[in-house]
PDB file of C-alpha atoms in Angstrom:
ATOM      1  CA  MET A   1      -0.144  -0.005  -0.353  1.00  0.00           C
ATOM      2  CA  SER A   2       1.017   3.820  -0.777  1.00  0.00           C
ATOM      3  CA  ALA A   3       1.401   5.248   2.016  1.00  0.00           C
ATOM      4  CA  LYS A   4      -0.395   9.213   0.620  1.00  0.00           C
ATOM      5  CA  ARG A   5      -2.874   6.479  -0.770  1.00  0.00           C
ATOM      6  CA  LYS A   6      -4.971   4.455   0.418  1.00  0.00           C
ATOM      7  CA  ARG A   7      -6.186   0.698  -0.174  1.00  0.00           C
ATOM      8  CA  ILE A   8     -10.092   0.612   0.052  1.00  0.00           C
ATOM      9  CA  LEU A   9     -11.429  -3.051  -1.197  1.00  0.00           C
ATOM     10  CA  LEU A  10     -15.205  -1.871  -3.027  1.00  0.00           C
ATOM     11  CA  THR A  11     -17.194  -5.186  -2.741  1.00  0.00           C
ATOM     12  CA  LEU A  12     -20.232  -5.385  -5.075  1.00  0.00           C
ATOM     13  CA  GLY A  13     -23.109  -6.226  -3.622  1.00  0.00           C
ATOM     14  CA  ASP A  14     -25.972  -8.098  -4.751  1.00  0.00           C
ATOM     15  CA  VAL A  15     -24.964  -7.962  -8.511  1.00  0.00           C
ATOM     16  CA  ALA A  16     -28.539  -7.662 -10.037  1.00  0.00           C
ATOM     17  CA  GLY A  17     -29.126  -4.734  -8.325  1.00  0.00           C
ATOM     18  CA  ILE A  18     -26.665  -1.008  -9.285  1.00  0.00           C
ATOM     19  CA  GLY A  19     -23.667  -1.919  -6.918  1.00  0.00           C
ATOM     20  CA  PRO A  20     -21.298  -3.348 -10.482  1.00  0.00           C
ATOM     21  CA  GLU A  21     -22.413   0.038 -12.877  1.00  0.00           C
ATOM     22  CA  ILE A  22     -21.543   2.274  -9.459  1.00  0.00           C
ATOM     23  CA  VAL A  23     -18.179   0.501  -9.686  1.00  0.00           C
ATOM     24  CA  ALA A  24     -17.997   1.314 -13.005  1.00  0.00           C
ATOM     25  CA  ARG A  25     -19.687   4.906 -13.561  1.00  0.00           C
ATOM     26  CA  ALA A  26     -17.786   5.915 -10.614  1.00  0.00           C
ATOM     27  CA  TRP A  27     -14.194   4.615 -10.757  1.00  0.00           C
ATOM     28  CA  PRO A  28     -12.475   8.359 -12.656  1.00  0.00           C
ATOM     29  CA  GLN A  29     -13.178   9.487  -9.118  1.00  0.00           C
ATOM     30  CA  LEU A  30     -11.897   6.141  -7.557  1.00  0.00           C
ATOM     31  CA  VAL A  31      -8.802   6.374  -8.611  1.00  0.00           C
ATOM     32  CA  ALA A  32      -8.675  10.599  -8.526  1.00  0.00           C
ATOM     33  CA  ARG A  33      -8.842  10.000  -4.675  1.00  0.00           C
ATOM     34  CA  CYS A  34      -7.093   6.245  -3.090  1.00  0.00           C
ATOM     35  CA  ASP A  35      -6.807   3.560  -4.887  1.00  0.00           C
ATOM     36  CA  PRO A  36      -9.988   1.245  -4.891  1.00  0.00           C
ATOM     37  CA  LEU A  37      -9.733  -2.748  -5.464  1.00  0.00           C
ATOM     38  CA  VAL A  38     -13.086  -4.395  -6.742  1.00  0.00           C
ATOM     39  CA  VAL A  39     -13.605  -7.721  -4.500  1.00  0.00           C
ATOM     40  CA  GLY A  40     -16.564  -9.102  -6.475  1.00  0.00           C
ATOM     41  CA  ASP A  41     -16.776 -11.040 -10.255  1.00  0.00           C
ATOM     42  CA  VAL A  42     -14.260 -10.219 -12.978  1.00  0.00           C
ATOM     43  CA  GLU A  43     -17.831 -11.206 -15.538  1.00  0.00           C
ATOM     44  CA  VAL A  44     -19.629  -9.089 -13.863  1.00  0.00           C
ATOM     45  CA  MET A  45     -17.896  -5.919 -13.630  1.00  0.00           C
ATOM     46  CA  ARG A  46     -16.540  -6.511 -17.762  1.00  0.00           C
ATOM     47  CA  ARG A  47     -20.150  -6.651 -18.063  1.00  0.00           C
ATOM     48  CA  ALA A  48     -20.918  -2.937 -16.169  1.00  0.00           C
ATOM     49  CA  LEU A  49     -18.282  -1.293 -17.717  1.00  0.00           C
ATOM     50  CA  ARG A  50     -19.914  -2.576 -21.014  1.00  0.00           C
ATOM     51  CA  GLU A  51     -23.064  -1.690 -19.927  1.00  0.00           C
ATOM     52  CA  VAL A  52     -21.603   2.031 -19.297  1.00  0.00           C
ATOM     53  CA  GLY A  53     -19.277   2.900 -22.637  1.00  0.00           C
ATOM     54  CA  SER A  54     -16.554   3.054 -19.940  1.00  0.00           C
ATOM     55  CA  GLU A  55     -12.980   2.943 -21.494  1.00  0.00           C
ATOM     56  CA  ALA A  56     -12.104   1.525 -18.350  1.00  0.00           C
ATOM     57  CA  ALA A  57     -11.065  -2.325 -19.264  1.00  0.00           C
ATOM     58  CA  ILE A  58     -10.464  -5.548 -16.710  1.00  0.00           C
ATOM     59  CA  GLY A  59      -6.644  -5.135 -15.409  1.00  0.00           C
ATOM     60  CA  GLU A  60      -4.105  -5.612 -12.192  1.00  0.00           C
ATOM     61  CA  ALA A  61      -3.035  -2.052 -11.677  1.00  0.00           C
ATOM     62  CA  LEU A  62      -3.836  -0.164  -9.170  1.00  0.00           C
ATOM     63  CA  GLY A  63      -4.209   3.881  -9.661  1.00  0.00           C
ATOM     64  CA  ASP A  64      -4.873   3.676 -12.774  1.00  0.00           C
ATOM     65  CA  VAL A  65      -7.695   5.085 -14.250  1.00  0.00           C
ATOM     66  CA  LYS A  66      -7.886   2.106 -17.863  1.00  0.00           C
ATOM     67  CA  GLN A  67      -7.137  -0.821 -15.577  1.00  0.00           C
ATOM     68  CA  LEU A  68     -10.647  -1.966 -13.375  1.00  0.00           C
ATOM     69  CA  PRO A  69      -8.853  -4.181 -11.024  1.00  0.00           C
ATOM     70  CA  VAL A  70     -10.880  -7.285  -9.636  1.00  0.00           C
ATOM     71  CA  LEU A  71     -10.451 -10.184  -6.565  1.00  0.00           C
ATOM     72  CA  GLN A  72     -12.782 -12.529  -8.003  1.00  0.00           C
ATOM     73  CA  ALA A  73     -13.964 -13.450  -4.675  1.00  0.00           C
ATOM     74  CA  THR A  74     -16.881 -16.032  -5.313  1.00  0.00           C
ATOM     75  CA  ALA A  75     -17.160 -19.797  -6.636  1.00  0.00           C
ATOM     76  CA  VAL A  76     -20.828 -18.576  -7.991  1.00  0.00           C
ATOM     77  CA  ASP A  77     -21.870 -19.362 -11.168  1.00  0.00           C
ATOM     78  CA  LEU A  78     -23.459 -15.468 -12.236  1.00  0.00           C
ATOM     79  CA  ARG A  79     -24.339 -16.082 -15.576  1.00  0.00           C
ATOM     80  CA  GLY A  80     -28.003 -15.535 -15.163  1.00  0.00           C
ATOM     81  CA  VAL A  81     -28.467 -13.254 -12.409  1.00  0.00           C
ATOM     82  CA  ALA A  82     -30.999 -11.223 -14.115  1.00  0.00           C
ATOM     83  CA  PRO A  83     -30.682  -7.084 -13.245  1.00  0.00           C
ATOM     84  CA  GLY A  84     -33.416  -6.570 -11.336  1.00  0.00           C
ATOM     85  CA  ARG A  85     -34.006 -10.546  -9.720  1.00  0.00           C
ATOM     86  CA  VAL A  86     -33.436 -11.333  -6.346  1.00  0.00           C
ATOM     87  CA  THR A  87     -31.462 -14.705  -6.943  1.00  0.00           C
ATOM     88  CA  ALA A  88     -29.863 -17.612  -3.908  1.00  0.00           C
ATOM     89  CA  GLU A  89     -27.000 -17.064  -6.281  1.00  0.00           C
ATOM     90  CA  GLY A  90     -26.740 -13.129  -5.698  1.00  0.00           C
ATOM     91  CA  GLY A  91     -27.369 -13.286  -2.533  1.00  0.00           C
ATOM     92  CA  ARG A  92     -24.638 -15.599  -1.565  1.00  0.00           C
ATOM     93  CA  ALA A  93     -21.809 -14.000  -3.476  1.00  0.00           C
ATOM     94  CA  ALA A  94     -22.500 -10.934  -1.847  1.00  0.00           C
ATOM     95  CA  TYR A  95     -22.131 -12.467   1.353  1.00  0.00           C
ATOM     96  CA  ASP A  96     -18.770 -13.488  -0.600  1.00  0.00           C
ATOM     97  CA  PHE A  97     -18.529 -10.519  -1.487  1.00  0.00           C
ATOM     98  CA  LEU A  98     -18.105  -8.556   2.019  1.00  0.00           C
ATOM     99  CA  CYS A  99     -16.793 -11.425   3.641  1.00  0.00           C
ATOM    100  CA  ARG A 100     -13.576 -11.530   2.099  1.00  0.00           C
ATOM    101  CA  ALA A 101     -13.458  -7.542   1.707  1.00  0.00           C
ATOM    102  CA  ILE A 102     -13.767  -8.573   6.371  1.00  0.00           C
ATOM    103  CA  ASP A 103     -11.622 -10.880   5.289  1.00  0.00           C
ATOM    104  CA  MET A 104      -8.682  -8.594   4.169  1.00  0.00           C
ATOM    105  CA  ALA A 105      -8.993  -5.623   6.078  1.00  0.00           C
ATOM    106  CA  MET A 106      -8.985  -7.394   9.527  1.00  0.00           C
ATOM    107  CA  ALA A 107      -5.667  -8.816   7.851  1.00  0.00           C
ATOM    108  CA  GLY A 108      -4.333  -5.265   7.311  1.00  0.00           C
ATOM    109  CA  GLN A 109      -4.425  -5.260   3.553  1.00  0.00           C
ATOM    110  CA  ALA A 110      -6.479  -2.379   2.958  1.00  0.00           C
ATOM    111  CA  ASP A 111      -7.727   0.734   4.834  1.00  0.00           C
ATOM    112  CA  ALA A 112     -11.405   0.646   4.690  1.00  0.00           C
ATOM    113  CA  ILE A 113     -14.491  -1.006   3.009  1.00  0.00           C
ATOM    114  CA  VAL A 114     -16.635   0.870   0.646  1.00  0.00           C
ATOM    115  CA  THR A 115     -20.030  -1.803  -0.034  1.00  0.00           C
ATOM    116  CA  ALA A 116     -22.917  -1.899  -2.494  1.00  0.00           C
ATOM    117  CA  PRO A 117     -26.172  -2.435  -1.728  1.00  0.00           C
ATOM    118  CA  LEU A 118     -26.815  -6.457  -0.957  1.00  0.00           C
ATOM    119  CA  HIS A 119     -30.778  -7.728  -0.879  1.00  0.00           C
ATOM    120  CA  LYS A 120     -31.240  -8.885   2.700  1.00  0.00           C
ATOM    121  CA  GLU A 121     -33.558 -12.255   0.284  1.00  0.00           C
ATOM    122  CA  GLY A 122     -30.908 -13.041  -1.774  1.00  0.00           C
ATOM    123  CA  LEU A 123     -28.676 -13.658   1.277  1.00  0.00           C
ATOM    124  CA  LYS A 124     -32.526 -15.244   3.044  1.00  0.00           C
ATOM    125  CA  ALA A 125     -32.388 -17.499  -0.642  1.00  0.00           C
ATOM    126  CA  ALA A 126     -29.288 -18.161  -0.195  1.00  0.00           C
ATOM    127  CA  GLY A 127     -29.293 -19.364   3.593  1.00  0.00           C
ATOM    128  CA  LEU A 128     -28.084 -17.365   5.667  1.00  0.00           C
ATOM    129  CA  HIS A 129     -29.576 -15.626   8.577  1.00  0.00           C
ATOM    130  CA  HIS A 130     -28.219 -12.539   8.240  1.00  0.00           C
ATOM    131  CA  PRO A 131     -30.595  -9.241   7.118  1.00  0.00           C
ATOM    132  CA  GLY A 132     -27.543  -7.209   6.043  1.00  0.00           C
ATOM    133  CA  HIS A 133     -24.826  -6.298   5.735  1.00  0.00           C
ATOM    134  CA  THR A 134     -23.691  -4.034   9.211  1.00  0.00           C
ATOM    135  CA  GLU A 135     -24.765  -8.343  10.840  1.00  0.00           C
ATOM    136  CA  ILE A 136     -22.124  -9.557   8.374  1.00  0.00           C
ATOM    137  CA  LEU A 137     -19.471  -7.031   9.189  1.00  0.00           C
ATOM    138  CA  ALA A 138     -20.108  -7.366  13.466  1.00  0.00           C
ATOM    139  CA  GLU A 139     -19.804 -11.582  13.313  1.00  0.00           C
ATOM    140  CA  ARG A 140     -17.291 -12.363  11.177  1.00  0.00           C
ATOM    141  CA  THR A 141     -14.666  -9.000  13.002  1.00  0.00           C
ATOM    142  CA  GLY A 142     -16.202 -11.140  16.937  1.00  0.00           C
ATOM    143  CA  THR A 143     -17.838  -7.401  16.888  1.00  0.00           C
ATOM    144  CA  GLU A 144     -20.862  -8.296  19.759  1.00  0.00           C
ATOM    145  CA  HIS A 145     -21.509  -4.357  20.127  1.00  0.00           C
ATOM    146  CA  PHE A 146     -22.482  -2.352  17.870  1.00  0.00           C
ATOM    147  CA  ALA A 147     -24.764  -0.162  15.595  1.00  0.00           C
ATOM    148  CA  MET A 148     -24.861   1.262  11.588  1.00  0.00           C
ATOM    149  CA  VAL A 149     -24.368   5.350  12.550  1.00  0.00           C
ATOM    150  CA  LEU A 150     -25.039   7.307   9.249  1.00  0.00           C
ATOM    151  CA  TRP A 151     -22.584  10.209   9.002  1.00  0.00           C
ATOM    152  CA  GLY A 152     -22.880  13.282   6.800  1.00  0.00           C
ATOM    153  CA  GLY A 153     -22.752  17.456   7.432  1.00  0.00           C
ATOM    154  CA  GLY A 154     -21.890  16.908  11.399  1.00  0.00           C
ATOM    155  CA  ILE A 155     -24.542  14.888  11.446  1.00  0.00           C
ATOM    156  CA  ALA A 156     -23.915  10.898  13.143  1.00  0.00           C
ATOM    157  CA  VAL A 157     -27.080   8.834  14.175  1.00  0.00           C
ATOM    158  CA  ALA A 158     -27.280   5.876  15.268  1.00  0.00           C
ATOM    159  CA  HIS A 159     -29.969   3.421  14.474  1.00  0.00           C
ATOM    160  CA  VAL A 160     -32.029   2.475  17.490  1.00  0.00           C
ATOM    161  CA  THR A 161     -33.531  -0.655  14.804  1.00  0.00           C
ATOM    162  CA  LEU A 162     -32.398  -1.763  11.891  1.00  0.00           C
ATOM    163  CA  HIS A 163     -34.467  -4.052   8.820  1.00  0.00           C
ATOM    164  CA  THR A 164     -37.418  -3.296  11.214  1.00  0.00           C
ATOM    165  CA  ALA A 165     -40.965  -1.816   9.187  1.00  0.00           C
ATOM    166  CA  LEU A 166     -41.903   0.799  10.822  1.00  0.00           C
ATOM    167  CA  ARG A 167     -45.359  -0.837  12.808  1.00  0.00           C
ATOM    168  CA  ASP A 168     -43.770  -3.200  13.590  1.00  0.00           C
ATOM    169  CA  VAL A 169     -41.557  -0.967  15.907  1.00  0.00           C
ATOM    170  CA  PHE A 170     -44.034   0.674  18.207  1.00  0.00           C
ATOM    171  CA  ALA A 171     -44.947  -3.013  19.695  1.00  0.00           C
TER     172      ALA A 171
END
């Protein structure tokens, strides 16, 4: 890792969602700020680059706007996952991407993780009991006391409930 530039791991989230497109569109801005590494699926990312008309290609160089390094982080066959469709394959792959990124960060191989959205129904379809990123991060890191915190404009908000319908909060 460069002393000045931070290595940021970007997980693709559910590949049927907007994660791959966001990464493909944001790539030039990301490379200008850090050394990003995509933790996901090579073919999914290749397709996303084509779909957004990016000039970048899958490569290995960090910090190069024309090369997008992707760490293949799942063995799940994602060829049958259609955009906008919740699947067990998409849920399992999103989980695999996140776990690989967490393990790398915990091993000191990255400075931070940025996650694209995953779908809790996809996780459920894959037989995983986690409702979202927060719980996966907590379990994988051995954290017992945790909260999701959103921050922006000098204001921080910690959720008291997570993944709970408003109608159920008052019960």
